[in-house]
CSV table of C-alpha atoms in Angstrom, one decimal:
chain,number,residue,atom,x,y,z
A,1,UNK,CA,-5.4,-107.5,46.3
A,2,UNK,CA,-5.6,-104.1,44.6
A,3,UNK,CA,-5.1,-101.0,46.7
A,4,UNK,CA,-4.8,-97.2,46.3
A,5,UNK,CA,-2.4,-95.6,48.8
A,6,UNK,CA,-2.4,-98.9,50.7
A,7,UNK,CA,-6.3,-98.9,51.2
A,8,UNK,CA,-8.6,-101.5,49.7
A,9,UNK,CA,-10.6,-100.2,46.7
A,10,UNK,CA,-14.2,-99.8,45.7
A,11,UNK,CA,-15.8,-99.4,42.3
A,12,UNK,CA,-18.3,-96.6,41.9
A,13,UNK,CA,-20.2,-97.5,38.8
A,14,UNK,CA,-22.8,-95.5,36.9
A,15,UNK,CA,-25.7,-98.0,36.4
A,16,UNK,CA,-26.9,-98.2,32.8
A,17,UNK,CA,-25.0,-95.0,32.0
A,18,UNK,CA,-26.2,-94.7,28.4
A,19,UNK,CA,-29.8,-95.0,29.4
A,20,UNK,CA,-29.4,-92.4,32.2
A,21,UNK,CA,-27.8,-90.0,29.8
A,22,UNK,CA,-30.3,-90.7,27.1
A,23,UNK,CA,-33.1,-89.9,29.6
A,24,UNK,CA,-31.6,-86.5,30.4
A,25,UNK,CA,-30.5,-85.6,26.9
A,26,UNK,CA,-32.4,-82.5,25.5
A,27,UNK,CA,-33.5,-84.3,22.3
A,28,UNK,CA,-34.8,-87.4,24.0
A,29,UNK,CA,-35.9,-86.5,27.5
A,30,UNK,CA,-38.0,-89.2,29.1
A,31,UNK,CA,-38.6,-90.5,32.6
A,32,UNK,CA,-36.7,-93.5,33.7
A,33,UNK,CA,-38.6,-96.2,35.6
A,34,UNK,CA,-38.0,-96.2,39.3
A,35,UNK,CA,-36.4,-99.6,39.5
A,36,UNK,CA,-33.1,-100.8,40.9
A,37,UNK,CA,-32.0,-102.3,37.5
A,38,UNK,CA,-32.8,-100.4,34.4
A,39,UNK,CA,-32.0,-103.4,32.2
A,40,UNK,CA,-34.7,-105.4,33.9
A,41,UNK,CA,-37.5,-102.8,34.0
A,42,UNK,CA,-41.0,-103.3,32.7
A,43,UNK,CA,-41.3,-105.9,30.0
A,44,UNK,CA,-37.5,-106.6,30.2
A,45,UNK,CA,-37.7,-108.2,33.6
A,46,UNK,CA,-37.9,-111.8,32.4
A,47,UNK,CA,-35.4,-111.4,29.6
A,48,UNK,CA,-31.6,-112.0,29.7
A,49,UNK,CA,-29.9,-108.9,31.2
A,50,UNK,CA,-26.7,-109.3,29.2
A,51,UNK,CA,-28.6,-109.5,25.9
A,52,UNK,CA,-30.6,-106.4,26.9
A,53,UNK,CA,-27.4,-104.5,27.6
A,54,UNK,CA,-26.0,-105.4,24.2
A,55,UNK,CA,-29.2,-104.5,22.5
A,56,UNK,CA,-29.2,-101.0,24.1
A,57,UNK,CA,-25.8,-100.4,22.6
A,58,UNK,CA,-26.9,-101.7,19.2
A,59,UNK,CA,-29.9,-99.4,19.3
A,60,UNK,CA,-27.7,-96.4,20.2
A,61,UNK,CA,-25.1,-97.1,17.6
A,62,UNK,CA,-27.0,-98.4,14.6
A,63,UNK,CA,-28.0,-96.7,11.4
A,64,UNK,CA,-31.0,-99.1,11.4
A,65,UNK,CA,-34.0,-98.3,13.6
A,66,UNK,CA,-34.6,-100.8,16.4
A,67,UNK,CA,-38.2,-101.5,15.2
A,68,UNK,CA,-37.0,-101.9,11.6
A,69,UNK,CA,-34.8,-104.8,12.5
A,70,UNK,CA,-36.4,-108.2,11.7
A,71,UNK,CA,-33.6,-110.4,13.0
A,72,UNK,CA,-30.9,-110.6,15.8
A,73,UNK,CA,-28.1,-108.0,15.2
A,74,UNK,CA,-24.8,-109.4,14.0
A,75,UNK,CA,-23.1,-108.2,17.3
A,76,UNK,CA,-25.1,-111.0,19.0
A,77,UNK,CA,-25.1,-113.7,16.4
A,78,UNK,CA,-21.4,-113.4,15.7
A,79,UNK,CA,-20.5,-113.6,19.4
A,80,UNK,CA,-20.4,-117.2,20.5
A,81,UNK,CA,-21.3,-116.4,24.2
A,82,UNK,CA,-24.2,-114.1,23.3
A,83,UNK,CA,-25.4,-116.5,20.6
A,84,UNK,CA,-25.5,-119.3,23.2
A,85,UNK,CA,-27.5,-117.0,25.5
A,86,UNK,CA,-30.2,-116.4,23.0
A,87,UNK,CA,-30.3,-119.9,21.8
A,88,UNK,CA,-30.4,-121.2,25.4
A,89,UNK,CA,-33.4,-119.2,26.4
A,90,UNK,CA,-35.3,-119.8,23.1
A,91,UNK,CA,-37.0,-116.3,23.3
A,92,UNK,CA,-37.4,-114.9,19.8
A,93,UNK,CA,-35.8,-111.6,18.6
A,94,UNK,CA,-39.2,-109.9,18.3
A,95,UNK,CA,-39.9,-110.4,22.0
A,96,UNK,CA,-36.6,-108.7,23.0
A,97,UNK,CA,-37.1,-106.0,20.4
A,98,UNK,CA,-40.6,-105.2,21.3
A,99,UNK,CA,-40.0,-105.3,25.1
A,100,UNK,CA,-37.1,-102.9,24.7
A,101,UNK,CA,-39.1,-100.6,22.5
A,102,UNK,CA,-42.0,-100.6,24.9
A,103,UNK,CA,-39.8,-100.0,28.0
A,104,UNK,CA,-37.6,-97.3,26.3
A,105,UNK,CA,-39.5,-95.8,23.3
A,106,UNK,CA,-36.7,-93.2,22.9
A,107,UNK,CA,-34.5,-96.0,21.6
A,108,UNK,CA,-36.8,-96.3,18.5
A,109,UNK,CA,-36.5,-92.7,17.4
A,110,UNK,CA,-32.8,-91.9,17.6
A,111,UNK,CA,-30.9,-90.2,14.8
A,112,UNK,CA,-28.2,-92.4,13.1
A,113,UNK,CA,-25.2,-93.1,15.4
A,114,UNK,CA,-26.7,-91.1,18.2
A,115,UNK,CA,-24.7,-93.3,20.6
A,116,UNK,CA,-21.5,-91.5,19.7
A,117,UNK,CA,-22.9,-88.3,21.1
A,118,UNK,CA,-24.0,-90.0,24.2
A,119,UNK,CA,-20.6,-91.7,24.6
A,120,UNK,CA,-18.9,-88.3,24.3
A,121,UNK,CA,-21.1,-86.9,27.1
A,122,UNK,CA,-20.4,-90.0,29.2
A,123,UNK,CA,-16.6,-89.5,28.6
A,124,UNK,CA,-16.9,-85.8,29.5
A,125,UNK,CA,-18.7,-86.7,32.7
A,126,UNK,CA,-16.2,-89.3,33.8
A,127,UNK,CA,-13.2,-87.0,33.1
A,128,UNK,CA,-14.9,-84.2,35.1
A,129,UNK,CA,-15.6,-86.5,38.0
A,130,UNK,CA,-11.9,-87.6,38.0
A,131,UNK,CA,-10.7,-84.0,37.8
A,132,UNK,CA,-13.0,-83.1,40.8
A,133,UNK,CA,-11.4,-85.9,42.8
A,134,UNK,CA,-7.9,-85.0,41.8
A,135,UNK,CA,-8.5,-81.4,42.8
A,136,UNK,CA,-8.9,-82.6,46.4
A,137,UNK,CA,-6.0,-84.9,46.0
A,138,UNK,CA,-8.0,-88.1,45.8
A,139,UNK,CA,-6.4,-90.7,43.5
A,140,UNK,CA,-8.7,-92.6,41.2
A,141,UNK,CA,-8.8,-94.8,38.1
A,142,UNK,CA,-11.5,-94.9,35.5
A,143,UNK,CA,-12.9,-98.0,33.8
A,144,UNK,CA,-15.6,-97.1,31.2
A,145,UNK,CA,-18.4,-95.5,33.3
A,146,UNK,CA,-17.0,-96.1,36.8
A,147,UNK,CA,-14.4,-94.8,39.1
A,148,UNK,CA,-12.1,-96.9,41.2
A,149,UNK,CA,-11.2,-95.2,44.5
A,150,UNK,CA,-10.0,-96.3,47.9
A,151,UNK,CA,-12.7,-97.7,50.1
A,152,UNK,CA,-12.8,-94.7,52.3
A,153,UNK,CA,-13.3,-92.3,49.4
A,154,UNK,CA,-16.6,-93.7,48.0
A,155,UNK,CA,-18.7,-90.8,49.3
A,156,UNK,CA,-16.4,-88.3,47.6
A,157,UNK,CA,-16.6,-90.3,44.3
A,158,UNK,CA,-20.4,-90.2,44.5
A,159,UNK,CA,-20.3,-86.5,45.0
A,160,UNK,CA,-17.9,-86.1,42.1
A,161,UNK,CA,-20.2,-88.0,39.8
A,162,UNK,CA,-23.2,-85.9,41.0
A,163,UNK,CA,-21.3,-82.6,40.5
A,164,UNK,CA,-20.0,-83.7,37.1
A,165,UNK,CA,-23.5,-84.7,35.9
A,166,UNK,CA,-24.9,-81.4,37.1
A,167,UNK,CA,-22.2,-79.5,35.3
A,168,UNK,CA,-23.5,-81.0,32.0
A,169,UNK,CA,-27.2,-80.5,32.9
A,170,UNK,CA,-28.0,-84.0,34.1
A,171,UNK,CA,-29.5,-85.4,37.2
A,172,UNK,CA,-27.2,-87.2,39.7
A,173,UNK,CA,-26.8,-90.8,38.3
A,174,UNK,CA,-27.9,-94.0,39.9
A,175,UNK,CA,-24.7,-95.6,41.2
A,176,UNK,CA,-23.7,-99.1,42.1
A,177,UNK,CA,-20.9,-99.6,44.6
A,178,UNK,CA,-18.8,-102.7,44.6
A,179,UNK,CA,-16.4,-103.0,47.6
A,180,UNK,CA,-13.5,-105.0,46.3
A,181,UNK,CA,-11.9,-106.1,49.5
C-alpha cells in the first residue's frame, strides 16, 4: 500500500551491514565468506539466525570479550522472545559463542564499544547514499541500514550505496532487495 510518487516501493537493504563494515575497517580487515547469508556462514549455518544477529551486536558493543563470556548475554535472557528461541533449540551458549568466534575471529579482538565507531560509519554511508539519490531528485527513506525507494529506482539506490561505500573506503555492499508490492 505504500508508494513514493505514486509508484510501489522496494527496500534496498545492506545485508549484515555491521559485519560488512567490520570486514573493511582498517583495524579489523578480514575476508568475508562468499555466502548469501553472512549470519549462516560456516559453523553458524545450523544455529538460529536471529540469535546470531543479536550476538553480533552484543560482541560489537560490549566491554566484555566474546570469548570471555561464560553465559548468555542479558540482551537475550531478558528478552522473552529471544529467550524462547534459545530455550526452544536447546543449543548451549558455548556452541553459539564458539561458532561465532570461529566464523568471525575479528569479533573476539575488538576494542571496548567498537560498535559505536562502526555504527557511525554505517550512518555516514546511509546519509551519503540518500544524498546521492536526492542530488538526482530521487526521493527515498531510510530505515536503519536500508533505503526505501520507488520500485523503478532500485538500480539507482544500489549505485548510491556502492558510491557511498567507496567514498568511505569500503567495497560495495552485499544488498538484499525486497519488492514491497
